[in-house]
XYZ file of C-alpha atoms in Angstrom:
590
model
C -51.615 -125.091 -133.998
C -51.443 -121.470 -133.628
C -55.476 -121.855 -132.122
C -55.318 -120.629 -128.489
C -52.846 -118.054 -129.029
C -54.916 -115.185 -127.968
C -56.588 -116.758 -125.105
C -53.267 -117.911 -123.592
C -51.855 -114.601 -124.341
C -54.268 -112.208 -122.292
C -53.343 -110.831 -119.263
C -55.673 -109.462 -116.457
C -58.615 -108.608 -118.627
C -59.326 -111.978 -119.449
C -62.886 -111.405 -118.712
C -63.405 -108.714 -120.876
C -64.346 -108.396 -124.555
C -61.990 -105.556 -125.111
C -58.543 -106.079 -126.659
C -57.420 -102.017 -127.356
C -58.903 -99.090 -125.355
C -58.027 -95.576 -126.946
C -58.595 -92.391 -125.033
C -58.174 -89.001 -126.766
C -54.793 -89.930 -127.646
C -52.958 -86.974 -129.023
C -49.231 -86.903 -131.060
C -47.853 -84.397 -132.149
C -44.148 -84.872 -134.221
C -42.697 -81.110 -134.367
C -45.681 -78.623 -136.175
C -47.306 -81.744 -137.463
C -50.415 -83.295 -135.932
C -50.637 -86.630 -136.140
C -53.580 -87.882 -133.736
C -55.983 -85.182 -132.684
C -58.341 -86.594 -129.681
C -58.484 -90.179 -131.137
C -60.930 -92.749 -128.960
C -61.768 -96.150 -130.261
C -62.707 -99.651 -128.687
C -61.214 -102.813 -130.475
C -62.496 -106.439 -129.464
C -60.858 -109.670 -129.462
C -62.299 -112.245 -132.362
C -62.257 -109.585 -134.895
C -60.259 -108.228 -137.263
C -60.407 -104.567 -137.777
C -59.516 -102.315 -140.601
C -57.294 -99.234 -140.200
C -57.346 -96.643 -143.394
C -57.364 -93.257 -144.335
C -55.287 -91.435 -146.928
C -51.355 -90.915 -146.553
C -50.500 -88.825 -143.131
C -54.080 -89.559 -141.621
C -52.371 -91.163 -138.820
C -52.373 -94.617 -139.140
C -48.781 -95.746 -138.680
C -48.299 -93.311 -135.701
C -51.704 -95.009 -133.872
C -49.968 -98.641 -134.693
C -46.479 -97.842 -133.447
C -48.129 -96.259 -129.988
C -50.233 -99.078 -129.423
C -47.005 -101.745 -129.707
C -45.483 -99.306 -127.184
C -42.996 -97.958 -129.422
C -44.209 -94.540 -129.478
C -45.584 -92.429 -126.152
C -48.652 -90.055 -126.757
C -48.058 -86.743 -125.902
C -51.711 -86.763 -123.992
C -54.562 -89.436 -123.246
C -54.117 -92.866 -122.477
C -54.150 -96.217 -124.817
C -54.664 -99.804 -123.280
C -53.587 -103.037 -125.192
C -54.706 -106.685 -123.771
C -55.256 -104.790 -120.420
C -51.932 -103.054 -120.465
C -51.068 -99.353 -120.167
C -48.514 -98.921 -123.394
C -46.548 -96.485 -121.545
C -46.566 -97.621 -117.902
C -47.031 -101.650 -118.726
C -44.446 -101.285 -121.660
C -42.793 -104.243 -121.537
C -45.893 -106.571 -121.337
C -47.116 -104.387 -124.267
C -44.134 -105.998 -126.059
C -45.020 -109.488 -124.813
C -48.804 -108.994 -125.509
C -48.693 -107.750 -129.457
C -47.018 -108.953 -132.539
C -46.166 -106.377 -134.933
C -45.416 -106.348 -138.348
C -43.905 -102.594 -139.558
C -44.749 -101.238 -143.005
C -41.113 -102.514 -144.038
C -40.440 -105.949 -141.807
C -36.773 -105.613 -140.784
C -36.438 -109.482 -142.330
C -32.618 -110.097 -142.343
C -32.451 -110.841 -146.276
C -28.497 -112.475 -145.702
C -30.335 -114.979 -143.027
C -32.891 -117.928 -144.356
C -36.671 -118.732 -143.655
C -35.653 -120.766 -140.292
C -32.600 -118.673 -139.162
C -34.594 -115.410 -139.123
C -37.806 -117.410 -137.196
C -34.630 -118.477 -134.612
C -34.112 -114.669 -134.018
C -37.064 -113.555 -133.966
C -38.018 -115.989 -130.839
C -34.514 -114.883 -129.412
C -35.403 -111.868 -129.660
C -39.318 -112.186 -127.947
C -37.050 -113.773 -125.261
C -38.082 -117.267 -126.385
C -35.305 -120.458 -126.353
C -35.504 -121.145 -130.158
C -34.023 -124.755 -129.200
C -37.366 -125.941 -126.992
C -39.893 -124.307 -129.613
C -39.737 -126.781 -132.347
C -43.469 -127.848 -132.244
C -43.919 -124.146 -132.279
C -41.887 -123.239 -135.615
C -43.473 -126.458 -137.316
C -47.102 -125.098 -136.294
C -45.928 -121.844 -137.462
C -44.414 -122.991 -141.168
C -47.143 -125.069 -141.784
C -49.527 -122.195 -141.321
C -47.900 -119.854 -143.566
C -46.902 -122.720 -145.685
C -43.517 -121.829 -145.819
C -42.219 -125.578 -144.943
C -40.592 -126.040 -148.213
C -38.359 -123.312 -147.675
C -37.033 -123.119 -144.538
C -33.424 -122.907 -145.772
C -34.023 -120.461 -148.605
C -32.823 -116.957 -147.758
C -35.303 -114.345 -146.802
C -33.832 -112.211 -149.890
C -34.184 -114.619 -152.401
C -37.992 -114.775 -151.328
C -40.690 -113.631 -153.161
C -42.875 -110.568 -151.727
C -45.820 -112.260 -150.880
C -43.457 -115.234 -148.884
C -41.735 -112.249 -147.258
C -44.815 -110.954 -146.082
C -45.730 -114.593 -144.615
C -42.319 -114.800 -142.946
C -43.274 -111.488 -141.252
C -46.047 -112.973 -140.092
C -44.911 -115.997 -138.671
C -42.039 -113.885 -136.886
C -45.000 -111.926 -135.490
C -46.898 -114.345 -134.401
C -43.700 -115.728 -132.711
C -44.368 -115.130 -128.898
C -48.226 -116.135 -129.245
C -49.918 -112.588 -129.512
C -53.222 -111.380 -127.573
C -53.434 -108.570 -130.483
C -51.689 -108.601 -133.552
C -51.057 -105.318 -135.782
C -50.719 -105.297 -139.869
C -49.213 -101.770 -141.130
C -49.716 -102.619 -144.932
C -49.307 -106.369 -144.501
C -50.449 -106.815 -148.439
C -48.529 -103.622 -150.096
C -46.678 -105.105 -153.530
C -48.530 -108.649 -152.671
C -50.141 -110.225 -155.846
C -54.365 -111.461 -155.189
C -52.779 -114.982 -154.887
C -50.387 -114.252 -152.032
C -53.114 -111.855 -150.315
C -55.737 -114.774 -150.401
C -53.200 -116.798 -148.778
C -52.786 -113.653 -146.002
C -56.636 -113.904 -145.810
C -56.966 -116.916 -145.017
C -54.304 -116.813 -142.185
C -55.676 -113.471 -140.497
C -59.336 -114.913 -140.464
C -58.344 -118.549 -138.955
C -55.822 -116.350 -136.015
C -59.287 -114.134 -135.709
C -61.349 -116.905 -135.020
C -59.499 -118.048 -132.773
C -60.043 -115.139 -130.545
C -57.044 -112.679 -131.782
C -57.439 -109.144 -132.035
C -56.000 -108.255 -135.870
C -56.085 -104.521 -136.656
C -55.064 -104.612 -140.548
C -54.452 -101.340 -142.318
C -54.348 -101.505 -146.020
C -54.437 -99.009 -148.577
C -56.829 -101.364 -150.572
C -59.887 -100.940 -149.590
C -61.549 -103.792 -150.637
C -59.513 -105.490 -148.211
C -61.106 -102.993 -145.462
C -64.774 -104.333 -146.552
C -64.101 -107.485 -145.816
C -63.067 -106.453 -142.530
C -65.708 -106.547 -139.268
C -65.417 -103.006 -138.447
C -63.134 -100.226 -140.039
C -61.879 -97.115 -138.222
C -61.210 -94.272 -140.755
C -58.879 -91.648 -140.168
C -57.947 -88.503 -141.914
C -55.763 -85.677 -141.104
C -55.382 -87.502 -136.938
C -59.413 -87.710 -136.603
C -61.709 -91.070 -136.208
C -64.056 -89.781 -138.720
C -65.839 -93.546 -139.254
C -65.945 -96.222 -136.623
C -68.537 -99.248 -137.656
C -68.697 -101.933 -140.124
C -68.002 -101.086 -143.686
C -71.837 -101.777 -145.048
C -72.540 -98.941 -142.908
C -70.697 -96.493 -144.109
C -71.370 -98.006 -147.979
C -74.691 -97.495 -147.500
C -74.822 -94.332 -146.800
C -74.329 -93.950 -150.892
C -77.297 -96.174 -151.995
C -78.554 -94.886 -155.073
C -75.544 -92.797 -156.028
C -73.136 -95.286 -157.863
C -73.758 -95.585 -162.008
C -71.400 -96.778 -164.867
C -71.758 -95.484 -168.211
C -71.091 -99.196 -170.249
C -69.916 -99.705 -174.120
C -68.142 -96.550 -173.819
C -64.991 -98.170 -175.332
C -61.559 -96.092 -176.981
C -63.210 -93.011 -175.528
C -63.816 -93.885 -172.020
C -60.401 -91.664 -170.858
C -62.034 -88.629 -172.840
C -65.822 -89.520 -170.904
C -64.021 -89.835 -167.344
C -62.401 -86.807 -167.503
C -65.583 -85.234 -168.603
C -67.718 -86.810 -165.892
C -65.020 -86.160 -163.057
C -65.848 -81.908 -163.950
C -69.305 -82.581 -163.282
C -70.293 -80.226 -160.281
C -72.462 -83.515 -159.317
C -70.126 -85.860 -159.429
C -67.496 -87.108 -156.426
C -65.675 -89.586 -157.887
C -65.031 -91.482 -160.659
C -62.957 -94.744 -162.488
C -62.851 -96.524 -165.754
C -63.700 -99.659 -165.456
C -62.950 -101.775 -168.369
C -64.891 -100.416 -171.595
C -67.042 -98.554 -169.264
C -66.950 -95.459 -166.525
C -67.924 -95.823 -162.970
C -69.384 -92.422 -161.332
C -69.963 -91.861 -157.662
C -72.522 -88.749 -157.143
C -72.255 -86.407 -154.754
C -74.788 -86.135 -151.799
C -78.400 -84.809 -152.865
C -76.871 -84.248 -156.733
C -79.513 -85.515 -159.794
C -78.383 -87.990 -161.927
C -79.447 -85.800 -164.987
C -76.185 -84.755 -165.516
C -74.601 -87.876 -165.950
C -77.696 -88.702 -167.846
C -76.831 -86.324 -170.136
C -73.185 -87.353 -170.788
C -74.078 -90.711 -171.353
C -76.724 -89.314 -174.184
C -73.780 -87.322 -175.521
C -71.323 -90.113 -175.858
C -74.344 -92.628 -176.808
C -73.587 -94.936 -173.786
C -75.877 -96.915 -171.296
C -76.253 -95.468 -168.085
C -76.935 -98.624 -165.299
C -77.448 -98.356 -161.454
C -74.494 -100.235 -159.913
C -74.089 -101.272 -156.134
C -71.721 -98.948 -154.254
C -68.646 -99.988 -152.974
C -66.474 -98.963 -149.369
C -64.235 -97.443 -151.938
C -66.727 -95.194 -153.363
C -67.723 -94.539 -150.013
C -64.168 -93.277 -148.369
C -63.612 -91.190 -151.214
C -66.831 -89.244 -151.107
C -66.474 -89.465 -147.259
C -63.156 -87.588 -148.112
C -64.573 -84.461 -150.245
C -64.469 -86.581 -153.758
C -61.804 -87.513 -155.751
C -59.697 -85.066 -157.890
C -60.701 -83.404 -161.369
C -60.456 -85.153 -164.404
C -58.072 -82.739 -165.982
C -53.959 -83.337 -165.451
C -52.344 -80.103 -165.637
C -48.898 -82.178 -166.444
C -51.029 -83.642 -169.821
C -52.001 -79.529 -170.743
C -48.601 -78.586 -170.709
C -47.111 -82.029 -172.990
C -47.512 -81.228 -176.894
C -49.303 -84.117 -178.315
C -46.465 -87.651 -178.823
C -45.283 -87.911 -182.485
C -43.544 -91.176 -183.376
C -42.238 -92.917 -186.637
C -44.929 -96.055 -186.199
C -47.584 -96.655 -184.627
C -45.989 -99.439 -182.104
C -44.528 -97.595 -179.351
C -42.621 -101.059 -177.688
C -42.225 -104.521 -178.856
C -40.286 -107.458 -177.728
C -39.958 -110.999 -179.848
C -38.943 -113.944 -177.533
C -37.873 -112.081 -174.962
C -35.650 -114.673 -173.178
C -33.540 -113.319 -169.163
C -31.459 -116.613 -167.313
C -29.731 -115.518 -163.910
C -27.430 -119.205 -164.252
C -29.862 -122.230 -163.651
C -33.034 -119.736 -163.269
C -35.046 -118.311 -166.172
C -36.767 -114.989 -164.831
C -38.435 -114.267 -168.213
C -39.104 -117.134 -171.201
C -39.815 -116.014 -174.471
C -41.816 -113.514 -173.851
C -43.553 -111.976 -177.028
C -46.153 -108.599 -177.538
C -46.673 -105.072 -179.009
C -47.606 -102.304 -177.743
C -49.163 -99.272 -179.793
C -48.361 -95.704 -179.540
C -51.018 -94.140 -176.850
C -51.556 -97.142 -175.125
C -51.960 -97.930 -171.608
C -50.454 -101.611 -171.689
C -50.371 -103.526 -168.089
C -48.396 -106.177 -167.376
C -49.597 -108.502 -164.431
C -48.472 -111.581 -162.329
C -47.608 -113.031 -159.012
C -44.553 -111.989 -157.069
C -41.683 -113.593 -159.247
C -43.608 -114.293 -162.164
C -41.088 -112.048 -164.401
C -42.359 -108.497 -164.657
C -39.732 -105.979 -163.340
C -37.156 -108.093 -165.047
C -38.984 -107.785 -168.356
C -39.627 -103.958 -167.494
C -35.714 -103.625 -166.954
C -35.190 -105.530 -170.196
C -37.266 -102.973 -172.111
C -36.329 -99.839 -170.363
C -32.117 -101.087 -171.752
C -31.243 -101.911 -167.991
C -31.278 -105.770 -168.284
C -29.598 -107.236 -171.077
C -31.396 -110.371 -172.192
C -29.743 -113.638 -172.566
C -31.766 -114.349 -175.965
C -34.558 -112.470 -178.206
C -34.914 -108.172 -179.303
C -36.398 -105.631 -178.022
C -37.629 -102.054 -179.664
C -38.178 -98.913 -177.665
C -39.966 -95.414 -179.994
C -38.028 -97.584 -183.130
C -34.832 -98.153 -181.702
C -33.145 -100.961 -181.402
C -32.162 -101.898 -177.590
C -29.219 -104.143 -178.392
C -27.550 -101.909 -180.548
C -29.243 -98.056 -179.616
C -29.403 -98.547 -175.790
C -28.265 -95.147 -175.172
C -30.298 -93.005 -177.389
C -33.786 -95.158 -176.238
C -33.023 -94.423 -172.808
C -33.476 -90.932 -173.664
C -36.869 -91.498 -175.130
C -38.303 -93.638 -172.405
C -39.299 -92.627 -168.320
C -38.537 -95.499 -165.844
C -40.186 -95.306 -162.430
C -38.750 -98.031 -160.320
C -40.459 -100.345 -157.907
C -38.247 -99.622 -155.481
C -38.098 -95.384 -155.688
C -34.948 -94.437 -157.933
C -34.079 -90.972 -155.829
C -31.358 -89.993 -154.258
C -30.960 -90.146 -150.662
C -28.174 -87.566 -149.966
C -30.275 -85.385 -152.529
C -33.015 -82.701 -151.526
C -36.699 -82.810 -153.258
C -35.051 -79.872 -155.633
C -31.742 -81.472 -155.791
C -33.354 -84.784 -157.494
C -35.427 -83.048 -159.382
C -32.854 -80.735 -160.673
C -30.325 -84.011 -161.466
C -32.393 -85.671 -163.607
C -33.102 -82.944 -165.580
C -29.621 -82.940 -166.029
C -29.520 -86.271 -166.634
C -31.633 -85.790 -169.606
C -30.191 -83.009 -171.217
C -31.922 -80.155 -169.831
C -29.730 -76.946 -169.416
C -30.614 -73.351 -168.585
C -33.957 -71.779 -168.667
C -35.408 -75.171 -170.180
C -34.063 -76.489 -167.078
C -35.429 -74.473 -165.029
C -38.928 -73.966 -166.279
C -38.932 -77.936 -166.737
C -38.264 -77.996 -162.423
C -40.465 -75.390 -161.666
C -43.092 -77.023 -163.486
C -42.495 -80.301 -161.558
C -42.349 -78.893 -158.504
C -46.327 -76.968 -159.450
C -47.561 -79.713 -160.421
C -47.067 -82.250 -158.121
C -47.515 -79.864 -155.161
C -43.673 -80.165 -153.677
C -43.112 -76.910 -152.420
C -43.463 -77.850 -149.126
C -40.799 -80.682 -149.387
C -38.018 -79.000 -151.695
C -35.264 -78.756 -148.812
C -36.320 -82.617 -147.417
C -34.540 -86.002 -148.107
C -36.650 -88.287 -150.238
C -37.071 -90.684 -147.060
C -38.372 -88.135 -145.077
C -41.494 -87.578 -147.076
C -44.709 -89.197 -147.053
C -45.077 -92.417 -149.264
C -47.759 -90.940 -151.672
C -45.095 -87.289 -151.818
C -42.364 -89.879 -152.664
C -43.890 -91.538 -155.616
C -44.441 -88.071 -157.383
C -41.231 -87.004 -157.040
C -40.429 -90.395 -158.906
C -42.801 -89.782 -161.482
C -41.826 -85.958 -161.511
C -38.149 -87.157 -162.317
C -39.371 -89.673 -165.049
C -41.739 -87.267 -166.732
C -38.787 -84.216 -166.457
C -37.717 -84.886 -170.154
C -41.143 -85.767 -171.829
C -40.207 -89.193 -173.130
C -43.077 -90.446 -175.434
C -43.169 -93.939 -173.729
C -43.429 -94.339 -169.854
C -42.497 -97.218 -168.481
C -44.403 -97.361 -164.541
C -43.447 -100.538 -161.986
C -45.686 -100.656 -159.749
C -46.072 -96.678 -159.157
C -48.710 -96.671 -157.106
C -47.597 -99.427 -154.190
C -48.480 -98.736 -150.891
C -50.272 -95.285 -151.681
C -53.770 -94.587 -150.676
C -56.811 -94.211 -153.133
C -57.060 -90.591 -153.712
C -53.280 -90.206 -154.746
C -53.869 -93.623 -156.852
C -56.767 -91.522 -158.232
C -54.172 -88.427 -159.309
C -51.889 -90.975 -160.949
C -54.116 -91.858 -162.741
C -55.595 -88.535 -164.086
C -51.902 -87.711 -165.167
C -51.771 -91.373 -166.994
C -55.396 -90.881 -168.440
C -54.093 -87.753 -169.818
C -50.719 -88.398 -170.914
C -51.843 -91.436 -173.381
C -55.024 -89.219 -174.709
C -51.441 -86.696 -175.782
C -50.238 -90.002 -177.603
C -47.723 -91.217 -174.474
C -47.260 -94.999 -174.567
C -47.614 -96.060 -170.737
C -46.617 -99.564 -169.436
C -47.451 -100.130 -165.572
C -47.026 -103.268 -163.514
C -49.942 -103.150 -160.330
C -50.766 -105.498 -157.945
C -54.366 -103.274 -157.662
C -56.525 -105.091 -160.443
C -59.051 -102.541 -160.014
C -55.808 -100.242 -161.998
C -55.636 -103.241 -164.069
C -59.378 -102.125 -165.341
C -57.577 -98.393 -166.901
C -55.450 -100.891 -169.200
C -56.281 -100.644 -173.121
C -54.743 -104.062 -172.610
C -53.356 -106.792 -170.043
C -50.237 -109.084 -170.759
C -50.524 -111.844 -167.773
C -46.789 -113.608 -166.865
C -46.613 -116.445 -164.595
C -43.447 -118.567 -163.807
C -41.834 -116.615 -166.729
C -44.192 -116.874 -169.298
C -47.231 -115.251 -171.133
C -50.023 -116.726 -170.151
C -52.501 -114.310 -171.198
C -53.330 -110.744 -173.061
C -56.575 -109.259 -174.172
C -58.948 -106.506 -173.043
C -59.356 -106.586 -169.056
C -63.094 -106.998 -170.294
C -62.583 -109.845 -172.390
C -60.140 -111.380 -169.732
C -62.916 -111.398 -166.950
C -65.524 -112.647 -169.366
C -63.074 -115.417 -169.652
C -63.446 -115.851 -165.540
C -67.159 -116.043 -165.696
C -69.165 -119.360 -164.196
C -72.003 -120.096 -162.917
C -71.365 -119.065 -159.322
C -69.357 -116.043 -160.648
C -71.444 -114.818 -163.507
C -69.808 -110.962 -163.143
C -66.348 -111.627 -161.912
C -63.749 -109.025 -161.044
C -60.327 -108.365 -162.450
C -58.857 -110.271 -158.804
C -61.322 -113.167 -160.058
C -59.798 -113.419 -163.634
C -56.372 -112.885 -162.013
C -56.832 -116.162 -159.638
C -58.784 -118.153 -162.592
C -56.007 -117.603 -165.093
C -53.130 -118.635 -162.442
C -55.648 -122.088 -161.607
C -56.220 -122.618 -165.315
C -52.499 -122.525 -165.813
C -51.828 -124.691 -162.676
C -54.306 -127.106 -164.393
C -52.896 -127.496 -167.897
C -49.192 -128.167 -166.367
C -50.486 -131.037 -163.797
C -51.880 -132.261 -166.915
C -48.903 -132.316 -168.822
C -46.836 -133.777 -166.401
């Protein structure tokens, strides 16, 4: 098995506990600084949790620890070896597995392991015990001939594992292992991570979900290049005790209430959940505020437990303000009925291969709709179906009324289509995208213009407006996607997975501009892997191996998840129970 790895990986400090030393490391790239002074001890057994909003410096503190970067002062250690003077056995001593694993997509499951232990210096043809340990695993046996690009994103991220775990590992390094991985998929990660940690690996995982980080040992937080936590999560949870409350039975109103309760001077944070409202206060606030909203909108005000999420965000100065400056400025959506989107037997083959199967469902005008599955179950290609992109082999589709077989053109101009993977133009500046798709859309002149300038205000880009879309951070990235989906005011949005990858306070901004734009009668329709976005949802449609499976309330689709050892399950629970349930029913049809 893979058990021993660490152990038979580490070097001269065997003896010791300690798997990363970091000594007021400093980086600086240009004006920008990236690690300020950073110190930190990481031990072998454990796995450890790496987050902090976009740019704190987590990616830069991974790439210097696998030796790929050199501070520009102090002094980092990994498995006893100096990262810039011991380079080489750095190499030997971690795996690494980048944001974006450079998986050869042309190559399949076994011919990309074959490299990888070419490349670690390994003789692929006398590590066959080695590759079976490894497949079994990530239980990616079955597939060793299928090609990495025809896998789906949660067996990517398992290849990238196994190719990281290639050369046996002392410490192994995560950037984002579980970004656009379903809850299925990241159990499976889990499960993996916790048997290589007790085994005596080092695992530093950062994640941009932050439940993930409180299930971690200890977490290091970092904003803006500083350590400002270092512990286990409960520590820094605790710290809000007493300060967590959700307004329940709030129902249709609960975007009006959130944005309400997010203007409170005593209140950090806040997030629907379900038919409800979760509020964070801030530190030494009264809850009679709140008190009094929930007296106003005739809701129960409960205690809840806090959360690590609550916690990093309050840690951070709070969450933004429930008002969306891009929902002011929108008059309010008028359309011809009150369904914004429907499909009837929906129905995509790719030859032998049915990607969607008779898919059926209406959506209503103002309605935040999500659509939910594992990697592959047949979301983006329904998405591209509806948006007029994919043509489908059988069943109709309606956009705002019109017709997508026979009005494709004219329902493209009433819909916005934010890609999974970011539709912006490379060769383009920040402005220069912006300024096309208005274009694109039919905006000339002053309306032009205004329509950019208001963009570019809104989402903060003034900074970026002479960059390349690559070149900015992930969260700056995804607005200027939404910025150039929103440019033409479409009354239905159509969002794949907008927030992947970002961290929680610019998930929290999406979703002020999302909250606002349905309470101005915008139809939304978002794919997320993040079921706690899942709980913002008027209502969830859940696909698996092509078909509907599911589609209620988020509320009523978690009641449906409750048992006796689960009595108040999460979205993540109802997620796993209705992929089992469906498991279940087609073993017992076979």
């Amino acid at each position: 098995m893979i058990s021993g790895a660490s152990v038979s990986a580490r070097p001269t400090s065997a003896g010791s506990d300690t798997a990363v030393t970091i000594d007021e490391v400093e980086k600086r790239f240009g004006g920008v600084h990236a690690l300020r002074g950073l110190s930190a001890r990481i031990g072998y057994g454990r796995l450890t949790g790496l987050v902090g909003p976009d740019g704190a410096g987590k990616t830069t503190l991974m790439r210097i620890l696998t030796g790929l970067l050199v501070p520009d002062a102090g002094r980092a250690t990994v498995a006893g070896f100096d990262v810039v003077r011991d380079n080489d056995a750095v190499h030997v001593a971690t795996g690494y597995m980048p944001q974006r694993f450079g998986l050869y997509e042309d190559l399949s499951v076994m011919e990309n392991m074959r490299l990888y232990a070419r490349l670690r210096g390994m003789d692929a043809d006398r590590h066959t015990e080695l590759f079976a340990e490894l497949l079994d695993f990530t239980r990616l046996g079955p597939f060793t001939a299928r090609l990495a690009g025809k896998l789906s994103g949660g067996m990517k991220q398992k290849l990238g594992l196994a190719c990281a775990l290639m050369a046996r590992p002392a410490v192994l390094l995560l950037d984002e292992p579980s970004v656009g991985v379903d809850p299925v998929s990241r159990q499976d990660l889990w499960r993996m991570v916790q048997a290589l940690t007790d085994e005596g690996m080092a695992v530093i995982w950062s994640t941009a979900y932050l439940d993930e980080a409180e299930r971690c040992e200890r977490v290091l937080l970092l904003n803006e290049g500083r350590l400002v936590h270092e512990g286990p999560p409960g520590e820094l949870t605790g710290r809000l005790e007493h300060r967590s409350f959700r307004l329940e039975d709030v129902g249709a109103r609960r975007r009006a209430v959130l944005a309400e309760a997010l203007d409170l001077d005593g209140v950090s944070d806040g997030v629907i959940q379900g038919a409800g409202v979760r509020v964070v206060l801030r530190a030494g606030a009264h809850p009679e505020q709140v008190r009094a909203l929930a007296d106003r909108v005739d809701a129960r005000l409960v205690p809840v437990p806090p959360r690590f999420e609550d916690a990093f965000i309050d840690l951070l100065g709070g969450g933004p303000g429930g008002a969306s400056p891009l929902a002011e400025r929108l008059p309010p959506v008028t359309l011809d009925s009150d369904i914004a989107v429907s499909c009837r037997n929906l129905t995509r083959r790719f030859g032998d291969f049915t990607a969607t199967d008779n898919v059926s469902f209406e959506v209503r005008k103002g309605e935040i709709f999500g659509l939910l599955g594992p990697n592959g179950a047949g979301k983006s290609t329904t998405f591209k179906m509806l948006c007029g992109l994919l043509k489908p082999t059988r069943g109709e589709a309606h956009v705002a009324g019109l017709d997508l077989r026979r009005a494709t053109g004219a329902a493209k101009g009433r819909l916005g289509y934010m890609a999974q993977k970011f539709s912006l133009y490379g060769l383009l500046s920040v402005r220069q995208n912006l300024e096309f798709s208005a274009g694109v859309y039919g905006l000339e002149g002053d309306a032009r213009r205004l329509r950019t300038e208001e963009m570019i205000d809104t989402f903060g880009l003034q900074p970026w407006l002479s960059a390349a879309p690559d070149s900015l951070p992930l969260g700056y990235r995804q607005r200027l996607a939404l910025a150039c989906a929103l440019m033409h005011r479409p009354p239905v949005l159509f969002l794949d997975e907008p927030t992947s990858g970002v961290d929680p306070i610019t998930r929290r901004e999406f979703w002020t501009h999302i909250n606002g734009l349905a309470r101005k009668g915008v139809t939304v329709m978002v794919t997320t892997h993040f079921m706690d976005e899942a709980e913002y949802c008027d209502r969830v449609a859940m696909l698996y191996r092509a078909r509907l499976i599911a589609l209620d309330t988020p509320d009523a689709l978690k009641r449906g998840a409750a048992s006796e050892a689960r009595p108040d399950p999460t979205m993540e629970d109802a997620f796993i129970h209705l992929v089992e349930t469906a498991d279940l029913a087609e073993e017992a049809a076979a």
